[in-house]
Short mmCIF file of N, CA and C in Angstrom, two decimals:
data_model
loop_
_atom_site.label_atom_id
_atom_site.label_comp_id
_atom_site.label_asym_id
_atom_site.label_seq_id
_atom_site.Cartn_x
_atom_site.Cartn_y
_atom_site.Cartn_z
N MET A 17 15.36 86.83 120.88
CA MET A 17 14.20 87.68 120.64
C MET A 17 12.93 86.94 121.05
N ILE A 18 12.00 87.63 121.65
CA ILE A 18 10.74 87.03 122.10
C ILE A 18 9.77 86.98 120.94
N LYS A 19 9.15 85.80 120.75
CA LYS A 19 8.15 85.66 119.69
C LYS A 19 6.87 86.40 120.07
N PRO A 20 6.12 86.88 119.07
CA PRO A 20 4.90 87.65 119.38
C PRO A 20 3.89 86.89 120.23
N CYS A 21 3.72 85.59 119.96
CA CYS A 21 2.73 84.84 120.74
C CYS A 21 3.18 84.69 122.20
N THR A 22 4.49 84.51 122.43
CA THR A 22 5.00 84.42 123.80
C THR A 22 4.84 85.77 124.51
N TRP A 23 5.09 86.85 123.79
CA TRP A 23 4.96 88.19 124.35
C TRP A 23 3.51 88.46 124.76
N THR A 24 2.56 88.05 123.92
CA THR A 24 1.14 88.24 124.23
C THR A 24 0.74 87.41 125.45
N ARG A 25 1.23 86.18 125.54
CA ARG A 25 0.92 85.34 126.70
C ARG A 25 1.45 85.96 127.99
N ARG A 26 2.68 86.47 127.93
CA ARG A 26 3.26 87.08 129.13
C ARG A 26 2.46 88.31 129.56
N LEU A 27 2.06 89.12 128.60
CA LEU A 27 1.28 90.31 128.92
C LEU A 27 -0.07 89.93 129.53
N ALA A 28 -0.73 88.91 129.00
CA ALA A 28 -2.00 88.45 129.55
C ALA A 28 -1.82 87.90 130.96
N LEU A 29 -0.73 87.17 131.20
CA LEU A 29 -0.46 86.63 132.54
C LEU A 29 -0.24 87.75 133.55
N VAL A 30 0.54 88.77 133.17
CA VAL A 30 0.78 89.89 134.08
C VAL A 30 -0.51 90.64 134.38
N ALA A 31 -1.36 90.85 133.36
CA ALA A 31 -2.63 91.54 133.58
C ALA A 31 -3.54 90.74 134.50
N THR A 32 -3.59 89.42 134.32
CA THR A 32 -4.42 88.57 135.18
C THR A 32 -3.94 88.60 136.62
N LEU A 33 -2.62 88.49 136.82
CA LEU A 33 -2.08 88.54 138.17
C LEU A 33 -2.35 89.90 138.83
N GLY A 34 -2.25 90.97 138.05
CA GLY A 34 -2.53 92.30 138.59
C GLY A 34 -3.97 92.44 139.03
N LEU A 35 -4.92 91.95 138.22
CA LEU A 35 -6.34 92.03 138.59
C LEU A 35 -6.64 91.18 139.81
N MET A 36 -6.03 90.00 139.88
CA MET A 36 -6.25 89.13 141.05
C MET A 36 -5.70 89.78 142.32
N THR A 37 -4.56 90.44 142.21
CA THR A 37 -3.96 91.09 143.38
C THR A 37 -4.83 92.25 143.84
N LEU A 38 -5.34 93.04 142.90
CA LEU A 38 -6.17 94.18 143.29
C LEU A 38 -7.46 93.73 143.96
N SER A 39 -8.07 92.67 143.44
CA SER A 39 -9.37 92.26 143.99
C SER A 39 -9.25 91.44 145.27
N ASN A 40 -8.13 90.75 145.51
CA ASN A 40 -8.00 89.86 146.66
C ASN A 40 -7.02 90.36 147.71
N SER A 41 -6.62 91.62 147.64
CA SER A 41 -5.59 92.09 148.57
C SER A 41 -6.15 92.48 149.93
N GLY A 42 -7.43 92.63 150.06
CA GLY A 42 -8.01 93.06 151.33
C GLY A 42 -8.14 94.57 151.40
N CYS A 43 -7.46 95.28 150.51
CA CYS A 43 -7.55 96.74 150.44
C CYS A 43 -8.43 97.12 149.26
N VAL A 44 -8.99 98.25 149.35
CA VAL A 44 -9.78 98.74 148.23
C VAL A 44 -8.90 99.76 147.50
N LEU A 45 -7.96 99.26 146.71
CA LEU A 45 -6.98 100.15 146.11
C LEU A 45 -7.60 101.04 145.04
N LEU A 46 -8.10 100.40 143.99
CA LEU A 46 -8.61 101.18 142.86
C LEU A 46 -9.90 101.91 143.22
N GLY A 47 -10.84 101.21 143.83
CA GLY A 47 -12.11 101.84 144.21
C GLY A 47 -11.90 102.94 145.25
N GLY A 48 -11.03 102.69 146.23
CA GLY A 48 -10.75 103.71 147.24
C GLY A 48 -10.11 104.94 146.64
N PHE A 49 -9.22 104.74 145.67
CA PHE A 49 -8.58 105.89 145.01
C PHE A 49 -9.62 106.71 144.25
N LEU A 50 -10.51 106.03 143.54
CA LEU A 50 -11.54 106.74 142.78
C LEU A 50 -12.51 107.47 143.72
N ASP A 51 -12.90 106.82 144.82
CA ASP A 51 -13.79 107.48 145.78
C ASP A 51 -13.16 108.74 146.36
N THR A 52 -11.89 108.63 146.75
CA THR A 52 -11.19 109.79 147.31
C THR A 52 -11.05 110.90 146.27
N THR A 53 -10.75 110.54 145.04
CA THR A 53 -10.58 111.53 143.99
C THR A 53 -11.87 112.31 143.75
N PHE A 54 -12.99 111.62 143.62
CA PHE A 54 -14.26 112.31 143.38
C PHE A 54 -14.73 113.09 144.61
N ALA A 55 -14.45 112.57 145.82
CA ALA A 55 -14.84 113.30 147.04
C ALA A 55 -14.05 114.60 147.15
N LEU A 56 -12.74 114.56 146.86
CA LEU A 56 -11.94 115.79 146.91
C LEU A 56 -12.33 116.74 145.80
N GLY A 57 -12.67 116.20 144.63
CA GLY A 57 -13.11 117.06 143.53
C GLY A 57 -14.41 117.78 143.89
N ALA A 58 -15.34 117.09 144.54
CA ALA A 58 -16.59 117.73 144.94
C ALA A 58 -16.36 118.75 146.05
N PHE A 59 -15.43 118.44 146.97
CA PHE A 59 -15.16 119.36 148.08
C PHE A 59 -14.53 120.66 147.59
N TYR A 60 -13.55 120.55 146.70
CA TYR A 60 -12.85 121.75 146.21
C TYR A 60 -13.55 122.38 145.01
N GLY A 61 -14.60 121.78 144.51
CA GLY A 61 -15.36 122.35 143.41
C GLY A 61 -14.61 122.35 142.10
N MET A 62 -13.93 121.27 141.81
CA MET A 62 -13.19 121.18 140.55
C MET A 62 -13.26 119.75 140.03
N THR A 63 -12.69 119.53 138.86
CA THR A 63 -12.74 118.19 138.28
C THR A 63 -11.82 117.25 139.05
N PRO A 64 -12.08 115.96 138.97
CA PRO A 64 -11.18 115.00 139.61
C PRO A 64 -9.80 115.03 138.95
N ILE A 65 -8.88 114.33 139.53
CA ILE A 65 -7.52 114.29 139.00
C ILE A 65 -7.54 113.70 137.59
N ILE A 66 -6.91 114.40 136.66
CA ILE A 66 -6.82 113.93 135.28
C ILE A 66 -5.37 113.60 135.00
N PRO A 67 -5.04 112.36 134.71
CA PRO A 67 -3.64 112.03 134.44
C PRO A 67 -3.17 112.68 133.14
N VAL A 68 -1.98 113.24 133.18
CA VAL A 68 -1.39 113.89 132.01
C VAL A 68 -0.13 113.13 131.64
N SER A 69 0.02 112.87 130.36
CA SER A 69 1.19 112.15 129.88
C SER A 69 2.45 112.96 130.15
N ALA A 70 3.53 112.26 130.43
CA ALA A 70 4.81 112.93 130.67
C ALA A 70 5.28 113.68 129.43
N TYR A 71 4.87 113.25 128.26
CA TYR A 71 5.25 113.92 127.01
C TYR A 71 4.73 115.36 126.99
N TYR A 72 3.46 115.56 127.37
CA TYR A 72 2.88 116.90 127.34
C TYR A 72 3.42 117.79 128.46
N SER A 73 3.63 117.23 129.64
CA SER A 73 4.20 118.04 130.72
C SER A 73 5.63 118.46 130.38
N GLU A 74 6.39 117.60 129.71
CA GLU A 74 7.75 117.96 129.30
C GLU A 74 7.72 119.04 128.22
N MET A 75 6.73 118.99 127.32
CA MET A 75 6.60 120.04 126.31
C MET A 75 6.37 121.40 126.96
N ILE A 76 5.52 121.45 128.00
CA ILE A 76 5.25 122.71 128.69
C ILE A 76 6.50 123.21 129.40
N GLU A 77 7.22 122.32 130.07
CA GLU A 77 8.45 122.71 130.76
C GLU A 77 9.49 123.23 129.77
N ASP A 78 9.63 122.57 128.61
CA ASP A 78 10.58 123.02 127.61
C ASP A 78 10.23 124.39 127.06
N ALA A 79 8.93 124.67 126.89
CA ALA A 79 8.52 125.99 126.40
C ALA A 79 8.91 127.07 127.40
N TYR A 80 8.71 126.82 128.70
CA TYR A 80 9.10 127.81 129.71
C TYR A 80 10.62 127.99 129.78
N ILE A 81 11.36 126.89 129.68
CA ILE A 81 12.83 126.98 129.72
C ILE A 81 13.33 127.77 128.52
N ARG A 82 12.76 127.50 127.35
CA ARG A 82 13.19 128.21 126.14
C ARG A 82 12.89 129.72 126.25
N GLU A 83 11.70 130.05 126.76
CA GLU A 83 11.35 131.46 126.90
C GLU A 83 12.25 132.16 127.91
N GLU A 84 12.55 131.49 129.02
CA GLU A 84 13.35 132.12 130.07
C GLU A 84 14.82 132.29 129.65
N ARG A 85 15.37 131.30 128.96
CA ARG A 85 16.81 131.34 128.67
C ARG A 85 17.17 131.95 127.33
N TYR A 86 16.35 131.68 126.29
CA TYR A 86 16.82 131.96 124.94
C TYR A 86 15.97 132.94 124.14
N ASP A 87 14.74 133.21 124.52
CA ASP A 87 13.86 134.02 123.69
C ASP A 87 13.83 135.49 124.07
N LYS A 88 14.58 135.91 125.06
CA LYS A 88 14.58 137.30 125.49
C LYS A 88 15.83 138.01 124.98
N VAL A 89 15.67 139.28 124.62
CA VAL A 89 16.81 140.08 124.16
C VAL A 89 17.38 140.82 125.36
N PRO A 90 18.64 140.54 125.74
CA PRO A 90 19.20 141.23 126.89
C PRO A 90 19.53 142.69 126.57
N ILE A 91 19.43 143.54 127.58
CA ILE A 91 19.80 144.95 127.46
C ILE A 91 20.99 145.17 128.39
N LEU A 92 22.17 145.41 127.80
CA LEU A 92 23.39 145.54 128.56
C LEU A 92 23.69 147.01 128.84
N ASP A 93 24.43 147.26 129.90
CA ASP A 93 24.85 148.62 130.22
C ASP A 93 25.90 149.08 129.22
N ALA A 94 26.13 150.36 129.21
CA ALA A 94 27.08 150.95 128.26
C ALA A 94 28.49 150.43 128.53
N VAL A 95 29.24 150.26 127.45
CA VAL A 95 30.63 149.82 127.55
C VAL A 95 31.49 151.07 127.72
N GLU A 96 32.27 151.12 128.79
CA GLU A 96 33.06 152.31 129.10
C GLU A 96 34.30 152.37 128.22
N GLY A 97 34.74 153.57 127.91
CA GLY A 97 35.97 153.77 127.15
C GLY A 97 35.69 153.88 125.66
N GLU A 98 36.54 154.65 124.99
CA GLU A 98 36.34 154.88 123.56
C GLU A 98 36.65 153.65 122.74
N HIS A 99 37.67 152.90 123.14
CA HIS A 99 38.10 151.74 122.36
C HIS A 99 37.84 150.44 123.14
N ALA A 100 36.74 150.39 123.84
CA ALA A 100 36.41 149.18 124.59
C ALA A 100 36.08 148.05 123.61
N PRO A 101 36.45 146.83 123.94
CA PRO A 101 36.19 145.73 123.00
C PRO A 101 34.69 145.42 122.90
N LEU A 102 34.17 145.53 121.72
CA LEU A 102 32.77 145.21 121.47
C LEU A 102 32.72 144.06 120.46
N PHE A 103 32.73 142.87 120.95
CA PHE A 103 32.62 141.71 120.07
C PHE A 103 31.79 140.65 120.76
N CYS A 104 31.28 139.75 119.98
CA CYS A 104 30.38 138.71 120.49
C CYS A 104 31.16 137.77 121.41
N GLN A 105 30.68 137.63 122.63
CA GLN A 105 31.40 136.83 123.61
C GLN A 105 30.63 135.59 124.06
N ASP A 106 29.40 135.43 123.63
CA ASP A 106 28.60 134.31 124.15
C ASP A 106 28.08 133.44 123.00
N PRO A 107 28.89 132.51 122.52
CA PRO A 107 28.38 131.61 121.47
C PRO A 107 27.27 130.73 122.04
N PRO A 108 26.44 130.18 121.16
CA PRO A 108 25.32 129.34 121.65
C PRO A 108 25.83 128.11 122.39
N SER A 109 25.15 127.79 123.46
CA SER A 109 25.51 126.58 124.22
C SER A 109 25.00 125.35 123.47
N ASP A 110 25.53 124.20 123.86
CA ASP A 110 25.10 122.94 123.24
C ASP A 110 23.61 122.70 123.48
N ASP A 111 23.14 123.08 124.67
CA ASP A 111 21.71 122.91 124.98
C ASP A 111 20.85 123.75 124.04
N GLU A 112 21.25 124.99 123.79
CA GLU A 112 20.48 125.86 122.90
C GLU A 112 20.47 125.31 121.47
N VAL A 113 21.62 124.81 121.01
CA VAL A 113 21.69 124.26 119.65
C VAL A 113 20.78 123.04 119.52
N MET A 114 20.81 122.16 120.51
CA MET A 114 19.99 120.95 120.44
C MET A 114 18.49 121.28 120.54
N ARG A 115 18.12 122.33 121.30
CA ARG A 115 16.72 122.73 121.37
C ARG A 115 16.26 123.40 120.08
N THR A 116 17.19 124.00 119.32
CA THR A 116 16.83 124.66 118.07
C THR A 116 16.62 123.66 116.95
N LEU A 117 17.27 122.51 117.04
CA LEU A 117 17.10 121.48 116.00
C LEU A 117 15.65 121.00 115.94
N PRO A 118 15.17 120.60 114.77
CA PRO A 118 13.84 119.98 114.70
C PRO A 118 13.82 118.72 115.56
N ASN A 119 12.77 118.54 116.32
CA ASN A 119 12.69 117.42 117.25
C ASN A 119 12.16 116.17 116.54
N ASP A 120 13.07 115.50 115.85
CA ASP A 120 12.70 114.28 115.12
C ASP A 120 12.68 113.05 116.01
N THR A 121 13.19 113.17 117.23
CA THR A 121 13.31 111.98 118.07
C THR A 121 12.13 111.80 119.02
N SER A 122 11.17 112.72 119.04
CA SER A 122 10.06 112.60 119.98
C SER A 122 8.86 111.94 119.30
N GLY A 123 7.97 111.43 120.11
CA GLY A 123 6.72 110.88 119.60
C GLY A 123 6.78 109.43 119.18
N GLY A 124 7.90 108.75 119.40
CA GLY A 124 7.99 107.33 119.04
C GLY A 124 7.39 106.44 120.11
N TRP A 125 7.26 105.17 119.78
CA TRP A 125 6.77 104.17 120.73
C TRP A 125 7.92 103.25 121.09
N VAL A 126 8.10 103.03 122.39
CA VAL A 126 9.19 102.18 122.85
C VAL A 126 9.03 100.78 122.27
N PHE A 127 10.10 100.26 121.72
CA PHE A 127 10.20 98.94 121.09
C PHE A 127 9.49 98.86 119.74
N LEU A 128 8.62 99.80 119.41
CA LEU A 128 7.92 99.73 118.13
C LEU A 128 8.54 100.67 117.11
N ALA A 129 8.83 101.89 117.47
CA ALA A 129 9.44 102.85 116.56
C ALA A 129 10.21 103.87 117.39
N GLU A 130 11.52 103.73 117.44
CA GLU A 130 12.35 104.61 118.23
C GLU A 130 13.35 105.32 117.32
N THR A 131 13.59 106.59 117.58
CA THR A 131 14.59 107.36 116.85
C THR A 131 15.49 108.04 117.88
N ALA A 132 16.80 108.01 117.63
CA ALA A 132 17.75 108.59 118.57
C ALA A 132 18.91 109.22 117.82
N ARG A 133 19.57 110.16 118.50
CA ARG A 133 20.79 110.77 117.97
C ARG A 133 21.94 110.37 118.89
N ASN A 134 22.98 109.77 118.33
CA ASN A 134 24.15 109.37 119.10
C ASN A 134 25.40 110.04 118.53
N ASN A 135 26.46 110.09 119.35
CA ASN A 135 27.75 110.65 118.94
C ASN A 135 27.59 112.05 118.36
N VAL A 136 26.96 112.93 119.11
CA VAL A 136 26.69 114.28 118.63
C VAL A 136 27.95 115.14 118.76
N LYS A 137 28.27 115.85 117.68
CA LYS A 137 29.38 116.81 117.68
C LYS A 137 28.87 118.11 117.09
N ILE A 138 29.12 119.23 117.80
CA ILE A 138 28.60 120.53 117.38
C ILE A 138 29.77 121.45 117.05
N VAL A 139 29.73 122.04 115.86
CA VAL A 139 30.74 123.00 115.43
C VAL A 139 30.05 124.36 115.27
N THR A 140 30.51 125.36 116.02
CA THR A 140 29.91 126.69 116.01
C THR A 140 30.85 127.69 115.36
N GLU A 141 30.34 128.43 114.38
CA GLU A 141 31.15 129.44 113.68
C GLU A 141 30.42 130.78 113.73
N PRO A 142 31.11 131.87 114.13
CA PRO A 142 30.47 133.18 114.05
C PRO A 142 30.45 133.67 112.60
N ILE A 143 29.30 134.17 112.15
CA ILE A 143 29.21 134.65 110.76
C ILE A 143 28.93 136.14 110.68
N VAL A 144 28.31 136.74 111.71
CA VAL A 144 28.05 138.18 111.71
C VAL A 144 28.40 138.72 113.09
N ASP A 145 29.17 139.83 113.11
CA ASP A 145 29.50 140.52 114.35
C ASP A 145 29.60 142.01 114.02
N ARG A 146 28.48 142.71 114.13
CA ARG A 146 28.50 144.14 113.80
C ARG A 146 27.59 144.89 114.76
N MET A 147 27.84 146.22 114.81
CA MET A 147 27.13 147.08 115.74
C MET A 147 26.42 148.17 114.96
N ASP A 148 25.12 148.37 115.24
CA ASP A 148 24.37 149.45 114.60
C ASP A 148 24.66 150.78 115.31
N GLU A 149 24.21 151.84 114.66
CA GLU A 149 24.37 153.18 115.24
C GLU A 149 23.38 153.33 116.41
N CYS A 150 23.66 154.28 117.25
CA CYS A 150 22.80 154.55 118.40
C CYS A 150 21.47 155.13 117.93
N ARG A 151 20.36 154.57 118.43
CA ARG A 151 19.02 155.07 118.12
C ARG A 151 18.12 154.85 119.32
N PHE A 152 16.92 155.38 119.24
CA PHE A 152 15.99 155.30 120.36
C PHE A 152 15.11 154.06 120.19
N TYR A 153 15.02 153.23 121.24
CA TYR A 153 14.15 152.05 121.26
C TYR A 153 13.09 152.27 122.34
N PRO A 154 11.82 152.03 122.03
CA PRO A 154 10.78 152.18 123.05
C PRO A 154 11.03 151.23 124.22
N LEU A 155 10.75 151.71 125.43
CA LEU A 155 10.93 150.99 126.69
C LEU A 155 12.38 150.72 127.05
N VAL A 156 13.32 151.16 126.20
CA VAL A 156 14.75 150.96 126.47
C VAL A 156 15.47 152.30 126.54
N GLY A 157 15.18 153.18 125.58
CA GLY A 157 15.88 154.45 125.49
C GLY A 157 16.94 154.39 124.42
N PRO A 158 17.93 155.28 124.47
CA PRO A 158 18.99 155.26 123.47
C PRO A 158 19.86 154.01 123.63
N ALA A 159 20.01 153.27 122.55
CA ALA A 159 20.78 152.03 122.61
C ALA A 159 21.28 151.67 121.21
N ARG A 160 22.25 150.77 121.20
CA ARG A 160 22.80 150.26 119.94
C ARG A 160 22.51 148.77 119.87
N LEU A 161 22.14 148.31 118.69
CA LEU A 161 21.86 146.88 118.50
C LEU A 161 23.12 146.18 118.04
N HIS A 162 23.54 145.20 118.80
CA HIS A 162 24.74 144.42 118.48
C HIS A 162 24.28 143.10 117.85
N HIS A 163 24.62 142.90 116.57
CA HIS A 163 24.24 141.69 115.84
C HIS A 163 25.31 140.62 116.05
N CYS A 164 24.90 139.48 116.56
CA CYS A 164 25.78 138.33 116.72
C CYS A 164 25.06 137.11 116.14
N HIS A 165 25.48 136.67 114.97
CA HIS A 165 24.85 135.52 114.32
C HIS A 165 25.87 134.39 114.23
N TYR A 166 25.37 133.17 114.45
CA TYR A 166 26.23 131.99 114.46
C TYR A 166 25.68 130.92 113.53
N LYS A 167 26.59 130.20 112.91
CA LYS A 167 26.22 129.02 112.13
C LYS A 167 26.67 127.81 112.92
N CYS A 168 25.72 126.95 113.28
CA CYS A 168 26.02 125.76 114.09
C CYS A 168 25.75 124.52 113.25
N THR A 169 26.78 123.73 113.03
CA THR A 169 26.65 122.48 112.29
C THR A 169 26.67 121.33 113.29
N VAL A 170 25.66 120.49 113.24
CA VAL A 170 25.53 119.37 114.17
C VAL A 170 25.74 118.07 113.40
N PHE A 171 26.76 117.32 113.78
CA PHE A 171 27.03 116.01 113.20
C PHE A 171 26.60 114.95 114.20
N TYR A 172 25.90 113.93 113.73
CA TYR A 172 25.42 112.89 114.65
C TYR A 172 25.10 111.62 113.87
N ASP A 173 24.96 110.54 114.60
CA ASP A 173 24.50 109.26 114.05
C ASP A 173 23.00 109.15 114.30
N LEU A 174 22.22 109.13 113.24
CA LEU A 174 20.77 108.97 113.36
C LEU A 174 20.46 107.49 113.41
N ILE A 175 19.82 107.07 114.50
CA ILE A 175 19.51 105.65 114.70
C ILE A 175 18.01 105.47 114.75
N LYS A 176 17.50 104.59 113.88
CA LYS A 176 16.09 104.21 113.89
C LYS A 176 16.02 102.71 114.14
N ARG A 177 15.19 102.32 115.11
CA ARG A 177 15.10 100.90 115.43
C ARG A 177 13.69 100.52 115.78
N SER A 178 13.41 99.25 115.58
CA SER A 178 12.13 98.66 115.96
C SER A 178 12.39 97.21 116.34
N ASP A 179 11.72 96.73 117.37
CA ASP A 179 11.87 95.35 117.80
C ASP A 179 10.68 94.48 117.44
N TRP A 180 9.57 95.12 117.10
CA TRP A 180 8.38 94.33 116.80
C TRP A 180 7.49 95.13 115.87
N PRO A 181 6.82 94.62 114.91
CA PRO A 181 6.69 93.23 114.48
C PRO A 181 7.85 92.77 113.62
N VAL A 182 8.50 93.68 112.90
CA VAL A 182 9.66 93.29 112.10
C VAL A 182 10.88 93.99 112.69
N PRO A 183 11.79 93.26 113.32
CA PRO A 183 12.94 93.91 113.94
C PRO A 183 13.89 94.49 112.88
N PHE A 184 14.29 95.73 113.07
CA PHE A 184 15.30 96.30 112.20
C PHE A 184 16.08 97.38 112.95
N TYR A 185 17.26 97.69 112.44
CA TYR A 185 18.14 98.69 113.03
C TYR A 185 18.78 99.45 111.88
N PHE A 186 18.62 100.78 111.87
CA PHE A 186 19.15 101.61 110.80
C PHE A 186 20.00 102.71 111.41
N LYS A 187 21.23 102.87 110.89
CA LYS A 187 22.15 103.89 111.39
C LYS A 187 22.65 104.69 110.21
N ASP A 188 22.58 106.02 110.33
CA ASP A 188 22.99 106.90 109.24
C ASP A 188 23.78 108.07 109.82
N GLU A 189 24.93 108.38 109.22
CA GLU A 189 25.70 109.55 109.64
C GLU A 189 25.05 110.78 109.03
N SER A 190 24.53 111.66 109.87
CA SER A 190 23.76 112.82 109.39
C SER A 190 24.37 114.10 109.92
N SER A 191 23.95 115.20 109.30
CA SER A 191 24.35 116.52 109.78
C SER A 191 23.24 117.50 109.47
N GLN A 192 23.09 118.50 110.34
CA GLN A 192 22.11 119.56 110.14
C GLN A 192 22.77 120.88 110.49
N VAL A 193 22.34 121.94 109.79
CA VAL A 193 22.87 123.28 110.03
C VAL A 193 21.77 124.13 110.64
N VAL A 194 22.11 124.84 111.71
CA VAL A 194 21.17 125.71 112.41
C VAL A 194 21.81 127.09 112.53
N TYR A 195 21.03 128.13 112.24
CA TYR A 195 21.51 129.51 112.39
C TYR A 195 20.86 130.12 113.63
N ILE A 196 21.69 130.65 114.53
CA ILE A 196 21.21 131.20 115.79
C ILE A 196 21.65 132.66 115.91
N ASP A 197 20.71 133.52 116.30
CA ASP A 197 21.00 134.94 116.51
C ASP A 197 21.07 135.23 118.00
N HIS A 198 22.13 135.91 118.41
CA HIS A 198 22.29 136.36 119.79
C HIS A 198 22.33 137.89 119.82
N ASP A 199 21.39 138.53 119.14
CA ASP A 199 21.36 140.00 119.11
C ASP A 199 21.01 140.53 120.50
N HIS A 200 21.66 141.63 120.87
CA HIS A 200 21.36 142.26 122.16
C HIS A 200 21.55 143.77 122.05
N LEU A 201 20.95 144.48 122.97
CA LEU A 201 21.03 145.94 122.99
C LEU A 201 22.07 146.39 124.01
N ILE A 202 22.81 147.46 123.64
CA ILE A 202 23.78 148.07 124.54
C ILE A 202 23.40 149.54 124.67
N ARG A 203 23.19 149.99 125.89
CA ARG A 203 22.76 151.37 126.11
C ARG A 203 23.85 152.36 125.66
N CYS A 204 23.39 153.50 125.14
CA CYS A 204 24.31 154.56 124.72
C CYS A 204 24.45 155.57 125.85
N THR A 205 25.63 156.18 125.93
CA THR A 205 25.87 157.23 126.90
C THR A 205 26.60 158.38 126.22
N GLY A 206 26.67 159.49 126.88
CA GLY A 206 27.44 160.61 126.38
C GLY A 206 26.79 161.35 125.24
N ALA A 207 27.60 161.80 124.28
CA ALA A 207 27.12 162.63 123.17
C ALA A 207 26.18 161.85 122.26
N ALA A 208 26.43 160.56 122.05
CA ALA A 208 25.55 159.77 121.18
C ALA A 208 24.15 159.67 121.75
N ALA A 209 24.04 159.48 123.05
CA ALA A 209 22.72 159.38 123.69
C ALA A 209 22.02 160.74 123.65
N ALA A 210 22.77 161.82 123.83
CA ALA A 210 22.17 163.15 123.82
C ALA A 210 21.66 163.50 122.41
N ALA A 211 22.39 163.06 121.38
CA ALA A 211 21.97 163.34 120.00
C ALA A 211 20.69 162.60 119.64
N VAL A 212 20.56 161.39 120.14
CA VAL A 212 19.37 160.57 119.84
C VAL A 212 18.17 161.08 120.62
N SER A 213 18.36 161.57 121.82
CA SER A 213 17.25 161.99 122.68
C SER A 213 16.58 163.28 122.20
N ARG A 214 17.25 164.05 121.35
CA ARG A 214 16.65 165.32 120.88
C ARG A 214 15.48 165.11 119.96
#
């Protein structure tokens, strides 16, 4: 393990070498970058480049992925035949279950406070599978609501670690339960649709 005073000396040495390289390289790296940034900002009539942390850009990407994949209610075509099988066929994926869990592992500092989940095992159980009667839904028309609810139990090893200032490692066998709804609409046809449309 590196002692704090040795770590501070190494960091100071790297910073000094970096500053010496920037100032004595013959190129105007930092100043040239800033000049170009402000010149382009003035030309296009907008602010200069603002660096954004990868944490925030990942949060925006995750919000779009969640909206596109999991937050929309699908509208399926009518199931043909009187005795066609109507049962839940799409249990939640592992990705959906992990995105539904509270995000306890984000926001830590590397080497100072890290939290991780290891050895993840997901058990999915269907708890509700029923179909409502045909009724009229705005922007959809006559349809039936198919309720598909799942209970997802996630077993994992919760690991908390820190390397500085006081090194420690904590491992705990944990579990969390998440309930996920996969409700969707199925269009009605025939006599049921005609009765609702009146």
